[in-house]
Coordinates of C-alpha atoms in Angstrom, one line a residue:
M1496 CA 0.0 0.0 0.0
L1497 CA 2.8 2.4 0.9
S1498 CA 4.7 1.7 -2.3
R1499 CA 1.5 2.4 -4.3
I1500 CA 1.0 5.7 -2.6
T1501 CA 4.6 6.7 -3.2
K1502 CA 4.3 5.8 -6.9
S1503 CA 1.1 7.9 -7.2
I1504 CA 2.9 10.9 -5.6
N1505 CA 5.9 10.6 -7.9
R1506 CA 3.6 10.4 -10.9
L1507 CA 1.7 13.5 -9.8
F1508 CA 5.0 15.5 -9.4
N1509 CA 6.2 14.3 -12.8
N1510 CA 2.9 15.4 -14.5
E1511 CA 3.0 18.8 -12.8
A1512 CA 6.6 19.3 -14.0
K1513 CA 5.6 18.4 -17.6
N1514 CA 2.7 20.9 -17.4
V1515 CA 5.0 23.7 -16.3
E1516 CA 7.3 23.0 -19.2
T1517 CA 4.7 22.7 -21.9
E1518 CA 1.7 24.9 -20.9
P1519 CA 1.7 28.7 -20.8
V1520 CA 2.0 30.2 -17.4
E1521 CA -1.2 32.2 -17.6
D1522 CA -3.3 29.2 -18.4
P1523 CA -2.3 26.4 -15.9
K1524 CA -3.9 23.1 -15.7
P1525 CA -6.3 22.5 -12.8
E1526 CA -4.7 20.8 -9.8
A1527 CA -4.9 17.1 -9.7
P1528 CA -7.1 15.5 -7.1
P1529 CA -5.5 14.2 -3.9
P1530 CA -4.5 10.5 -4.1
A1531 CA -7.1 7.9 -3.2
R1532 CA -7.0 6.3 0.2
G1533 CA -8.1 3.0 -1.2
A1534 CA -11.1 1.4 -2.7
G1535 CA -14.3 2.6 -1.0
A1536 CA -12.5 5.1 1.2
A1537 CA -14.6 8.1 2.1
K1538 CA -13.3 11.6 1.6
S1539 CA -13.1 13.9 4.6
D1540 CA -14.8 17.4 4.6
D1541 CA -11.4 19.0 4.3
D1542 CA -10.7 17.0 1.1
S1543 CA -14.0 17.7 -0.6
Q1544 CA -14.3 21.5 0.2
P1545 CA -11.8 22.8 -2.4
S1546 CA -13.6 20.7 -5.1
R1547 CA -17.0 22.1 -4.0
N1548 CA -15.6 25.7 -4.1
R1549 CA -14.2 25.1 -7.6
N1550 CA -17.5 23.7 -8.9
R1551 CA -19.5 26.5 -7.3
N1552 CA -17.2 29.2 -8.8
R1553 CA -17.3 27.4 -12.2
N1554 CA -21.1 27.3 -12.2
R1555 CA -21.3 31.0 -11.1
N1556 CA -19.1 32.0 -14.0
R1557 CA -21.1 30.0 -16.4
S1558 CA -24.3 31.7 -15.2
R1559 CA -22.7 35.1 -15.6
N1560 CA -21.6 34.3 -19.1
H1561 CA -25.0 32.9 -20.0
N1562 CA -26.8 36.1 -18.7
R1563 CA -24.3 38.3 -20.5
D1564 CA -24.9 36.4 -23.8
R1565 CA -28.7 36.7 -23.3
N1566 CA -28.6 40.5 -22.5
P1567 CA -25.7 42.0 -24.5
E1568 CA -27.0 45.5 -23.9
R1569 CA -26.6 45.1 -20.2
Q1570 CA -22.9 44.4 -20.3
E1571 CA -21.0 47.0 -18.4
A1572 CA -18.3 48.8 -20.3
P1573 CA -14.9 49.1 -18.7
R1574 CA -14.8 51.9 -16.1
D1575 CA -12.7 54.2 -18.2
E1576 CA -15.1 53.8 -21.2
R1577 CA -18.4 54.2 -19.3
H1578 CA -18.7 58.0 -20.0
A1579 CA -17.0 58.0 -23.4
T1580 CA -18.5 60.3 -26.0
P1581 CA -20.1 58.4 -28.9
E1582 CA -18.1 58.2 -32.1
P1583 CA -19.2 60.6 -34.8
A1584 CA -20.0 59.4 -38.3
V1585 CA -17.2 58.1 -40.4
G1586 CA -15.3 60.8 -42.2
S1587 CA -13.3 63.7 -40.6
S1588 CA -14.9 67.1 -40.8
E1589 CA -11.4 68.7 -40.6
D1590 CA -10.9 68.1 -44.3
W1591 CA -14.5 69.2 -45.1
T1592 CA -15.1 72.7 -46.4
P1593 CA -18.5 74.5 -46.4
P1594 CA -20.0 75.0 -49.8
T1595 CA -19.3 78.4 -51.4
D1596 CA -21.8 78.2 -54.3
I1597 CA -25.0 79.0 -52.3
P1598 CA -26.2 82.3 -53.8
V1599 CA -27.0 85.2 -51.5
Q1600 CA -30.7 86.0 -51.4
E1601 CA -31.9 89.4 -50.2
G1602 CA -33.7 89.2 -46.9
T1603 CA -32.8 85.5 -46.3
M1604 CA -30.0 84.2 -44.2
R1605 CA -27.9 81.2 -45.2
F1606 CA -26.8 78.6 -42.6
V1607 CA -23.2 79.0 -43.8
D1608 CA -23.5 82.7 -42.7
F1609 CA -23.5 81.5 -39.0
D1610 CA -20.3 80.8 -37.1
L1611 CA -21.1 77.1 -36.4
P1612 CA -18.7 74.2 -35.7
K1613 CA -17.7 72.4 -38.8
T1614 CA -19.1 69.1 -37.5
L1615 CA -22.6 70.7 -37.1
L1616 CA -22.5 72.7 -40.3
R1617 CA -21.6 69.5 -42.3
G1618 CA -24.7 67.7 -41.0
I1619 CA -26.8 70.7 -41.9
C1620 CA -25.4 70.9 -45.4
E1621 CA -25.9 67.1 -46.0
L1622 CA -29.6 67.6 -45.2
D1623 CA -29.6 70.1 -48.0
F1624 CA -30.5 73.0 -45.6
K1625 CA -29.3 76.1 -47.4
Y1626 CA -31.5 79.0 -46.4
C1627 CA -33.2 79.7 -43.1
T1628 CA -37.0 79.6 -42.8
P1629 CA -38.6 82.8 -41.2
I1630 CA -38.7 81.3 -37.7
Q1631 CA -35.1 80.0 -38.1
Q1632 CA -33.9 83.4 -39.2
E1633 CA -35.6 85.1 -36.2
C1634 CA -34.7 82.4 -33.7
L1635 CA -31.1 81.5 -34.4
P1636 CA -29.3 84.8 -33.7
P1637 CA -30.7 85.3 -30.2
A1638 CA -30.6 81.6 -29.4
L1639 CA -26.9 81.4 -30.4
E1640 CA -26.3 84.4 -28.0
G1641 CA -27.9 82.4 -25.2
R1642 CA -31.1 84.4 -24.8
D1643 CA -34.4 83.0 -23.5
I1644 CA -36.9 82.7 -26.4
T1645 CA -40.7 82.5 -26.6
G1646 CA -41.7 81.6 -30.2
K1647 CA -45.1 81.5 -31.8
A1648 CA -44.7 78.9 -34.6
Q1649 CA -46.7 76.2 -36.2
T1650 CA -45.6 72.7 -37.0
G1651 CA -43.6 72.6 -40.3
T1652 CA -42.1 76.1 -39.9
G1653 CA -38.6 74.7 -39.1
K1654 CA -38.6 75.6 -35.4
T1655 CA -37.2 72.1 -34.5
A1656 CA -34.1 72.6 -36.5
A1657 CA -33.7 76.2 -35.1
F1658 CA -33.6 75.1 -31.4
L1659 CA -31.5 72.0 -32.2
V1660 CA -28.9 73.9 -34.1
A1661 CA -28.5 76.5 -31.3
T1662 CA -28.4 73.7 -28.6
M1663 CA -25.8 71.7 -30.4
N1664 CA -23.7 74.8 -31.0
H1665 CA -23.7 75.5 -27.3
I1666 CA -22.8 71.9 -26.3
L1667 CA -20.0 71.7 -28.9
T1668 CA -18.5 75.1 -28.0
N1669 CA -18.7 74.5 -24.2
P1670 CA -17.4 71.0 -23.7
K1671 CA -17.6 69.5 -20.2
T1672 CA -15.9 66.5 -18.6
D1673 CA -16.3 64.6 -15.4
R1674 CA -20.1 64.3 -15.6
R1675 CA -22.2 62.0 -13.6
S1676 CA -24.5 59.2 -14.7
G1677 CA -27.9 60.4 -15.9
E1678 CA -26.7 64.0 -16.0
V1679 CA -28.4 65.9 -18.8
R1680 CA -27.1 69.1 -20.6
A1681 CA -30.1 69.9 -22.7
L1682 CA -33.7 68.8 -22.1
V1683 CA -36.5 68.9 -24.7
L1684 CA -40.1 68.3 -23.6
A1685 CA -42.6 67.2 -26.2
P1686 CA -46.4 66.4 -25.6
T1687 CA -46.6 63.2 -27.7
R1688 CA -44.4 60.2 -28.3
E1689 CA -44.4 60.7 -32.1
L1690 CA -43.2 64.3 -31.7
A1691 CA -40.5 63.2 -29.3
M1692 CA -39.3 60.5 -31.7
Q1693 CA -39.2 63.0 -34.6
I1694 CA -37.2 65.6 -32.6
H1695 CA -34.7 62.8 -31.6
K1696 CA -34.4 61.7 -35.2
D1697 CA -33.8 65.3 -36.3
A1698 CA -31.1 65.6 -33.6
E1699 CA -29.4 62.5 -34.9
D1700 CA -29.5 63.7 -38.5
L1701 CA -28.2 67.2 -37.7
G1702 CA -25.6 66.0 -35.3
K1703 CA -24.4 63.1 -37.5
Y1704 CA -20.8 64.2 -37.3
C1705 CA -20.9 65.8 -33.8
G1706 CA -20.4 62.7 -31.6
L1707 CA -23.1 63.9 -29.2
R1708 CA -25.1 61.4 -27.0
N1709 CA -28.8 62.0 -27.7
L1710 CA -31.6 59.9 -26.2
V1711 CA -35.4 59.8 -26.3
V1712 CA -37.7 58.5 -23.6
Y1713 CA -41.5 58.1 -23.8
G1714 CA -44.2 55.8 -22.5
G1715 CA -45.3 52.6 -24.2
M1716 CA -41.8 51.2 -24.6
D1717 CA -39.4 49.1 -22.5
H1718 CA -39.0 51.0 -19.3
R1719 CA -35.9 49.2 -18.1
R1720 CA -34.1 49.5 -21.5
Q1721 CA -34.7 53.2 -21.6
R1722 CA -33.7 53.5 -18.0
D1723 CA -30.4 51.7 -18.6
Q1724 CA -29.5 54.2 -21.3
L1725 CA -29.5 56.9 -18.6
S1726 CA -26.6 55.2 -16.9
D1727 CA -24.3 57.5 -18.8
P1728 CA -24.3 61.3 -19.2
V1729 CA -26.6 62.6 -21.9
D1730 CA -26.1 65.6 -24.1
I1731 CA -29.6 66.1 -25.5
L1732 CA -32.6 64.2 -23.9
V1733 CA -36.0 64.4 -25.6
G1734 CA -38.9 63.0 -23.6
T1735 CA -42.6 63.1 -22.8
P1736 CA -43.5 64.5 -19.3
G1737 CA -44.9 61.2 -17.9
R1738 CA -41.8 59.1 -18.6
L1739 CA -39.5 61.8 -17.4
I1740 CA -41.3 62.0 -14.1
D1741 CA -40.9 58.2 -13.7
Y1742 CA -37.2 58.4 -14.0
M1743 CA -37.0 61.4 -11.8
Q1744 CA -38.8 59.6 -9.0
S1745 CA -36.6 56.5 -9.4
R1746 CA -33.5 58.8 -9.3
H1747 CA -32.2 57.6 -12.6
L1748 CA -32.5 61.1 -14.1
N1749 CA -30.4 64.1 -12.9
L1750 CA -31.7 67.5 -14.1
R1751 CA -29.8 69.6 -11.6
N1752 CA -27.2 70.7 -14.2
V1753 CA -29.5 71.2 -17.2
E1754 CA -28.1 74.1 -19.3
I1755 CA -30.8 74.4 -21.9
L1756 CA -34.5 73.7 -21.4
I1757 CA -36.8 73.5 -24.5
I1758 CA -40.6 73.2 -24.2
D1759 CA -42.1 72.4 -27.6
E1760 CA -45.8 72.8 -28.4
A1761 CA -46.6 74.3 -25.0
D1762 CA -50.2 74.9 -26.1
R1763 CA -50.7 71.2 -26.7
M1764 CA -49.1 70.5 -23.2
L1765 CA -51.8 72.8 -21.8
D1766 CA -54.6 71.1 -23.7
M1767 CA -53.5 67.7 -22.7
G1768 CA -53.3 68.5 -19.0
F1769 CA -49.5 68.1 -18.8
I1770 CA -48.6 71.5 -17.3
P1771 CA -48.5 70.2 -13.6
D1772 CA -46.0 67.6 -14.7
V1773 CA -44.1 70.1 -16.8
R1774 CA -44.0 72.5 -13.9
R1775 CA -42.5 69.7 -11.7
I1776 CA -39.9 69.0 -14.3
V1777 CA -39.0 72.6 -14.7
N1778 CA -38.6 73.1 -11.0
S1779 CA -36.1 70.2 -10.9
T1780 CA -33.8 72.2 -13.3
P1781 CA -31.6 75.2 -12.3
R1782 CA -33.3 78.5 -11.7
P1783 CA -34.3 80.9 -14.5
G1784 CA -31.2 82.8 -15.5
Q1785 CA -29.0 79.8 -14.6
R1786 CA -30.3 78.0 -17.6
K1787 CA -31.4 78.9 -21.1
T1788 CA -35.1 78.4 -21.7
Q1789 CA -36.9 78.2 -25.0
L1790 CA -40.7 77.8 -25.3
F1791 CA -42.6 77.3 -28.5
S1792 CA -46.4 77.4 -28.9
A1793 CA -48.9 77.8 -31.7
T1794 CA -50.7 80.5 -29.6
F1795 CA -49.8 83.1 -27.0
S1796 CA -52.7 82.5 -24.6
S1797 CA -52.8 84.1 -21.2
A1798 CA -52.0 80.7 -19.6
I1799 CA -48.9 80.4 -21.8
L1800 CA -47.8 83.9 -21.0
R1801 CA -48.0 83.3 -17.3
L1802 CA -45.7 80.3 -17.7
V1803 CA -43.3 82.5 -19.6
E1804 CA -43.2 85.0 -16.7
N1805 CA -42.3 82.3 -14.2
W1806 CA -39.8 80.3 -16.3
Q1807 CA -37.9 82.8 -18.4
V1808 CA -35.8 85.9 -17.9
D1809 CA -36.3 88.8 -20.4
P1810 CA -37.2 86.5 -23.2
V1811 CA -37.1 87.4 -26.9
R1812 CA -40.6 87.0 -28.3
L1813 CA -40.8 85.7 -31.9
E1814 CA -43.8 85.3 -34.1
V1815 CA -44.1 84.0 -37.7
D1816 CA -46.0 86.4 -40.0
P1817 CA -49.7 85.3 -39.9
E1818 CA -49.9 86.0 -43.6
N1819 CA -47.4 83.2 -44.2
I1820 CA -49.1 80.8 -41.7
V1821 CA -50.3 78.4 -44.5
A1822 CA -47.7 77.2 -46.9
D1823 CA -48.0 78.5 -50.5
L1824 CA -47.7 75.0 -51.8
I1825 CA -51.0 73.8 -50.1
E1826 CA -54.2 74.0 -52.1
E1827 CA -57.2 74.4 -49.8
I1828 CA -60.7 73.3 -50.7
F1829 CA -63.8 73.6 -48.5
Y1830 CA -66.8 71.5 -49.3
S1831 CA -70.2 72.4 -47.8
V1832 CA -71.9 69.1 -47.0
S1833 CA -74.4 67.6 -44.5
T1834 CA -73.2 65.3 -41.8
D1835 CA -74.9 62.3 -43.4
D1836 CA -73.1 62.9 -46.7
K1837 CA -69.6 63.2 -45.4
L1838 CA -68.7 59.6 -45.9
S1839 CA -69.9 59.5 -49.5
V1840 CA -68.0 62.7 -50.3
L1841 CA -64.9 61.2 -48.8
L1842 CA -65.2 58.1 -50.8
W1843 CA -65.7 60.2 -53.9
I1844 CA -62.6 62.1 -53.2
L1845 CA -60.6 58.9 -52.9
R1846 CA -62.0 57.9 -56.3
I1847 CA -61.2 61.0 -58.3
E1848 CA -58.0 62.3 -56.6
E1849 CA -54.5 60.9 -57.3
V1850 CA -53.7 59.9 -53.8
D1851 CA -50.1 59.1 -52.8
R1852 CA -50.7 59.3 -49.1
M1853 CA -53.8 60.6 -47.4
L1854 CA -54.2 61.7 -43.8
I1855 CA -57.8 62.0 -42.5
F1856 CA -58.5 63.9 -39.2
T1857 CA -61.4 63.5 -36.9
N1858 CA -62.0 65.2 -33.6
R1859 CA -62.4 62.1 -31.3
K1860 CA -61.1 58.6 -30.9
D1861 CA -64.5 57.0 -31.3
E1862 CA -65.2 58.9 -34.5
A1863 CA -61.8 57.9 -35.9
A1864 CA -62.4 54.2 -35.1
Y1865 CA -65.9 54.4 -36.6
L1866 CA -64.6 56.1 -39.8
D1867 CA -61.8 53.6 -40.1
S1868 CA -64.2 50.7 -39.9
K1869 CA -66.5 52.3 -42.5
L1870 CA -63.6 52.8 -44.9
K1871 CA -62.6 49.2 -44.6
Q1872 CA -66.2 48.2 -45.2
H1873 CA -66.0 50.1 -48.5
G1874 CA -62.7 48.4 -49.5
V1875 CA -60.3 51.1 -48.4
A1876 CA -57.2 49.7 -46.8
S1877 CA -56.9 52.3 -44.1
C1878 CA -55.1 52.3 -40.7
L1879 CA -56.1 54.0 -37.4
L1880 CA -53.9 56.2 -35.3
S1881 CA -55.3 57.2 -32.0
G1882 CA -54.4 57.1 -28.3
D1883 CA -55.8 53.6 -28.1
V1884 CA -53.3 52.2 -30.5
A1885 CA -50.3 50.4 -28.8
Q1886 CA -47.0 52.3 -29.2
K1887 CA -45.2 49.5 -31.1
N1888 CA -48.1 49.3 -33.6
R1889 CA -48.2 53.1 -34.0
M1890 CA -44.6 52.9 -35.0
R1891 CA -45.3 50.2 -37.5
I1892 CA -48.2 52.1 -39.0
L1893 CA -46.1 55.3 -39.3
E1894 CA -43.3 53.3 -40.9
D1895 CA -45.7 51.7 -43.4
F1896 CA -47.2 55.1 -44.1
R1897 CA -43.7 56.6 -44.6
E1898 CA -42.7 53.8 -47.0
G1899 CA -45.9 53.9 -48.9
R1900 CA -47.2 50.5 -47.9
T1901 CA -50.2 52.2 -46.3
R1902 CA -51.9 55.0 -48.3
V1903 CA -54.7 56.1 -46.0
V1904 CA -54.4 56.8 -42.3
V1905 CA -57.3 58.0 -40.0
A1906 CA -56.0 60.0 -37.0
T1907 CA -57.0 62.3 -34.1
D1908 CA -55.2 65.5 -33.5
V1909 CA -53.0 64.1 -30.6
A1910 CA -51.9 61.2 -32.7
G1911 CA -51.5 63.2 -35.9
R1912 CA -49.4 66.0 -34.2
G1913 CA -46.3 63.8 -34.3
I1914 CA -46.7 62.6 -37.9
H1915 CA -43.7 63.9 -39.9
V1916 CA -43.9 62.1 -43.2
D1917 CA -42.9 63.6 -46.5
N1918 CA -45.0 63.2 -49.6
I1919 CA -48.4 63.3 -47.9
S1920 CA -50.5 64.4 -50.9
H1921 CA -53.8 65.0 -49.2
V1922 CA -55.0 66.0 -45.8
I1923 CA -58.7 65.6 -45.1
N1924 CA -60.5 67.4 -42.3
F1925 CA -63.4 65.0 -42.0
D1926 CA -64.4 67.1 -39.0
L1927 CA -63.4 70.8 -38.8
P1928 CA -61.2 71.1 -35.7
Y1929 CA -62.3 72.6 -32.4
E1930 CA -59.5 75.2 -32.4
V1931 CA -58.3 77.2 -35.4
E1932 CA -54.7 76.5 -34.5
S1933 CA -55.3 72.8 -35.0
Y1934 CA -56.4 73.5 -38.6
V1935 CA -53.0 74.9 -39.4
H1936 CA -51.3 72.0 -37.6
R1937 CA -53.3 69.5 -39.6
I1938 CA -52.8 70.8 -43.1
G1939 CA -49.2 71.4 -42.3
R1940 CA -48.7 67.6 -42.7
T1941 CA -48.9 68.2 -46.5
G1942 CA -47.0 70.6 -48.7
R1943 CA -43.7 69.7 -47.1
A1944 CA -40.2 69.5 -48.4
G1945 CA -41.0 71.6 -51.5
T1946 CA -43.8 69.3 -52.7
A1947 CA -47.4 70.5 -53.4
G1948 CA -50.2 69.2 -51.3
K1949 CA -54.0 69.5 -51.1
A1950 CA -56.1 70.1 -47.9
I1951 CA -59.8 69.3 -48.2
S1952 CA -62.2 70.2 -45.4
L1953 CA -65.8 68.8 -45.1
A1954 CA -67.8 71.6 -43.4
C1955 CA -71.1 70.3 -42.1
E1956 CA -73.9 72.1 -40.2
Y1957 CA -72.2 71.3 -36.8
G1958 CA -68.8 72.7 -37.7
A1959 CA -69.7 76.0 -39.3
Y1960 CA -69.4 78.0 -36.1
I1961 CA -65.6 77.9 -36.3
V1962 CA -65.4 79.4 -39.8
P1963 CA -65.4 83.1 -38.8
D1964 CA -62.6 82.5 -36.3
L1965 CA -60.7 80.5 -38.8
E1966 CA -61.0 83.2 -41.5
E1967 CA -59.7 85.8 -39.0
F1968 CA -56.8 83.5 -38.0
I1969 CA -55.6 82.7 -41.6
G1970 CA -56.3 86.3 -42.7
R1971 CA -58.6 85.7 -45.6
Q1972 CA -62.2 84.7 -46.5
I1973 CA -63.0 81.0 -47.1
E1974 CA -64.8 80.1 -50.3
F1975 CA -67.1 77.1 -50.0
T1976 CA -67.8 74.6 -52.9
Q1977 CA -70.8 72.3 -53.3
P1978 CA -69.7 68.8 -54.3
P1979 CA -71.3 67.4 -57.4
G1980 CA -74.3 65.2 -57.3
E1981 CA -72.3 62.0 -58.0
A1982 CA -70.3 62.7 -54.8
L1983 CA -73.4 62.4 -52.7
E1984 CA -74.2 58.8 -53.9
L1985 CA -72.9 56.4 -51.4
P1986 CA -71.5 53.3 -53.2
E1987 CA -72.5 49.8 -52.1
P1988 CA -70.1 48.5 -49.5
V1989 CA -67.6 45.7 -50.4
H1990 CA -68.4 44.0 -47.1
A1991 CA -71.9 43.6 -45.7
E1992 CA -70.7 44.6 -42.3
P1993 CA -67.5 46.4 -41.2
P1994 CA -64.7 43.8 -40.9
P1995 CA -64.4 42.6 -37.3
R1996 CA -61.6 44.6 -35.5
T1997 CA -58.9 42.1 -34.5
D1998 CA -57.2 44.9 -32.6
E1999 CA -54.0 44.2 -34.4
Y2000 CA -53.2 47.9 -34.1
A2001 CA -55.4 48.8 -31.1
R2002 CA -55.6 48.2 -27.4
G2003 CA -58.4 48.9 -25.0
N2004 CA -61.8 50.1 -26.0
Q2005 CA -62.5 52.5 -28.8
G2006 CA -64.9 54.9 -27.2
G2007 CA -65.2 57.4 -24.5
S2008 CA -62.1 59.2 -23.4
R2009 CA -60.6 62.4 -24.7
G2010 CA -59.2 62.0 -28.1
G2011 CA -57.8 64.5 -30.5
G2012 CA -59.2 67.6 -29.0
G2013 CA -62.7 67.2 -27.5
R2014 CA -64.6 65.3 -24.9
G2015 CA -65.9 62.1 -26.2
R2016 CA -68.6 59.7 -25.0
S2017 CA -68.3 56.0 -25.1
G2018 CA -70.2 54.1 -27.7
G2019 CA -72.8 56.0 -29.8
Q2020 CA -75.1 54.8 -32.5
S2021 CA -74.6 55.5 -36.2
R2022 CA -77.2 57.5 -38.0
G2023 CA -77.8 58.3 -41.6
R2024 CA -75.6 57.0 -44.4
G2025 CA -72.2 58.2 -43.3
G2026 CA -72.4 60.1 -40.1
P2027 CA -70.1 59.4 -37.1
P2028 CA -71.4 58.1 -33.8
R2029 CA -73.2 60.9 -32.2
G2030 CA -76.0 61.9 -29.8
R2031 CA -75.5 65.6 -30.3
S2032 CA -72.7 66.6 -32.6
S2033 CA -69.3 66.7 -31.0
Q2034 CA -68.6 70.0 -32.7
G2035 CA -71.9 71.4 -31.4
R2036 CA -70.9 70.4 -27.8
S2037 CA -67.5 72.0 -28.2
R2038 CA -69.1 75.4 -27.8
H2039 CA -69.5 74.6 -24.1
R2040 CA -66.1 73.0 -23.5
S2041 CA -64.1 74.4 -20.6

């Protein structure tokens, strides 16, 4: 027995010597187990403990590697890379020179006339931005000087590019180091998810060569994934009030050092009841005067002006000329129709017009759902965008609309406010809006990017009350047209009944709660040939809205 143990020990030492000679030092072989005490001999606790520890550590490492493979986005970067600035797009801007062949136009400023960093100016030029729009020409000089700004501007006027260019210029010309996790330099508040996503996309496009870290957060998407993105400092954060409040409460968002605060579509924030949340967010940032504050709104109501007094210091007030409030490339048509004939006239328009992409607006979610179902019943492959549609499906609908796979979209004002899709050939006001500002917001979806568009409004007996205010707002008299007799003939439906809603794009019920701009009621019965669900007209009720 003793000789066998001696031979085993000698063999063990010989094997270890060979391993030292043949294997790299940094990758040694595991230690050999202790020699057996004989057949059936039991191991003591002292003998088995190292083996247990090795197995436990090996299993723990396997588990860590498995989790890391399953969640690659949750891997922590090395400590010295955690707060690294994102790499800019390929191609050095040092060798790039601004274009010199942009003609000077009297009364219009060129982007190359501003003293902007090359990285930013290169992104602007690649987007083919040459001349400033009226709001950009008024906004950029004081914004680049660091002044507070209150701007009255509609969607589609170029205000987003104006405040983003000024913000990026400030960040690039005032670099900061040693920043904390979740620390934000510029914060942009938007009332809807779609608008927040569009602002973020514009920031990515403009800052393509800047190497800035831009993020967007909004409800309806993965809370944890968006939260994890806040583990690093952020240059420009775009978000909706509700989701920002969530991250403030969980202490994942640090707004104490915000240098620039931008509130976009403040009037819509007010309409949607977000002002208490916005006020809480603003109060979490530095005091007025210690931050730059820019507020944009379609109107200067007394409520908006009170906010300006509390949140800004000596702001520059800007306003787009009301005469230019509707783009010259938009052809406007107003049809005078009865409520019961609106559906037949809409179907007639779809037959006679060359429609590339059509966006149809209603005033309430239940009306939008009803109209969408009636269009499907008549063979129109439409899609619905309202607050009841799940976020991932809204994104899919917008992408299909943008790519031309969907030609007709029915939307409420809230959902439609964030639609930034080029080549929308037609905007239809199936209901005249409750507020005159919403009319300009709606038709501003067409006539973009230098292309012509057509805005057609169906004015029924319940919507006529808004016409005088609308004429005053747009600065001209509206001429009404009677549709021809053939437009009043409702065609036979393709389906006997509206196709059953599988809720592929929707969640929850389709009635009731506040939609695009008014107070809805759940349910409702259809009347006539094409009217929306109604007891009294929603537009008639809007006279008494608070």
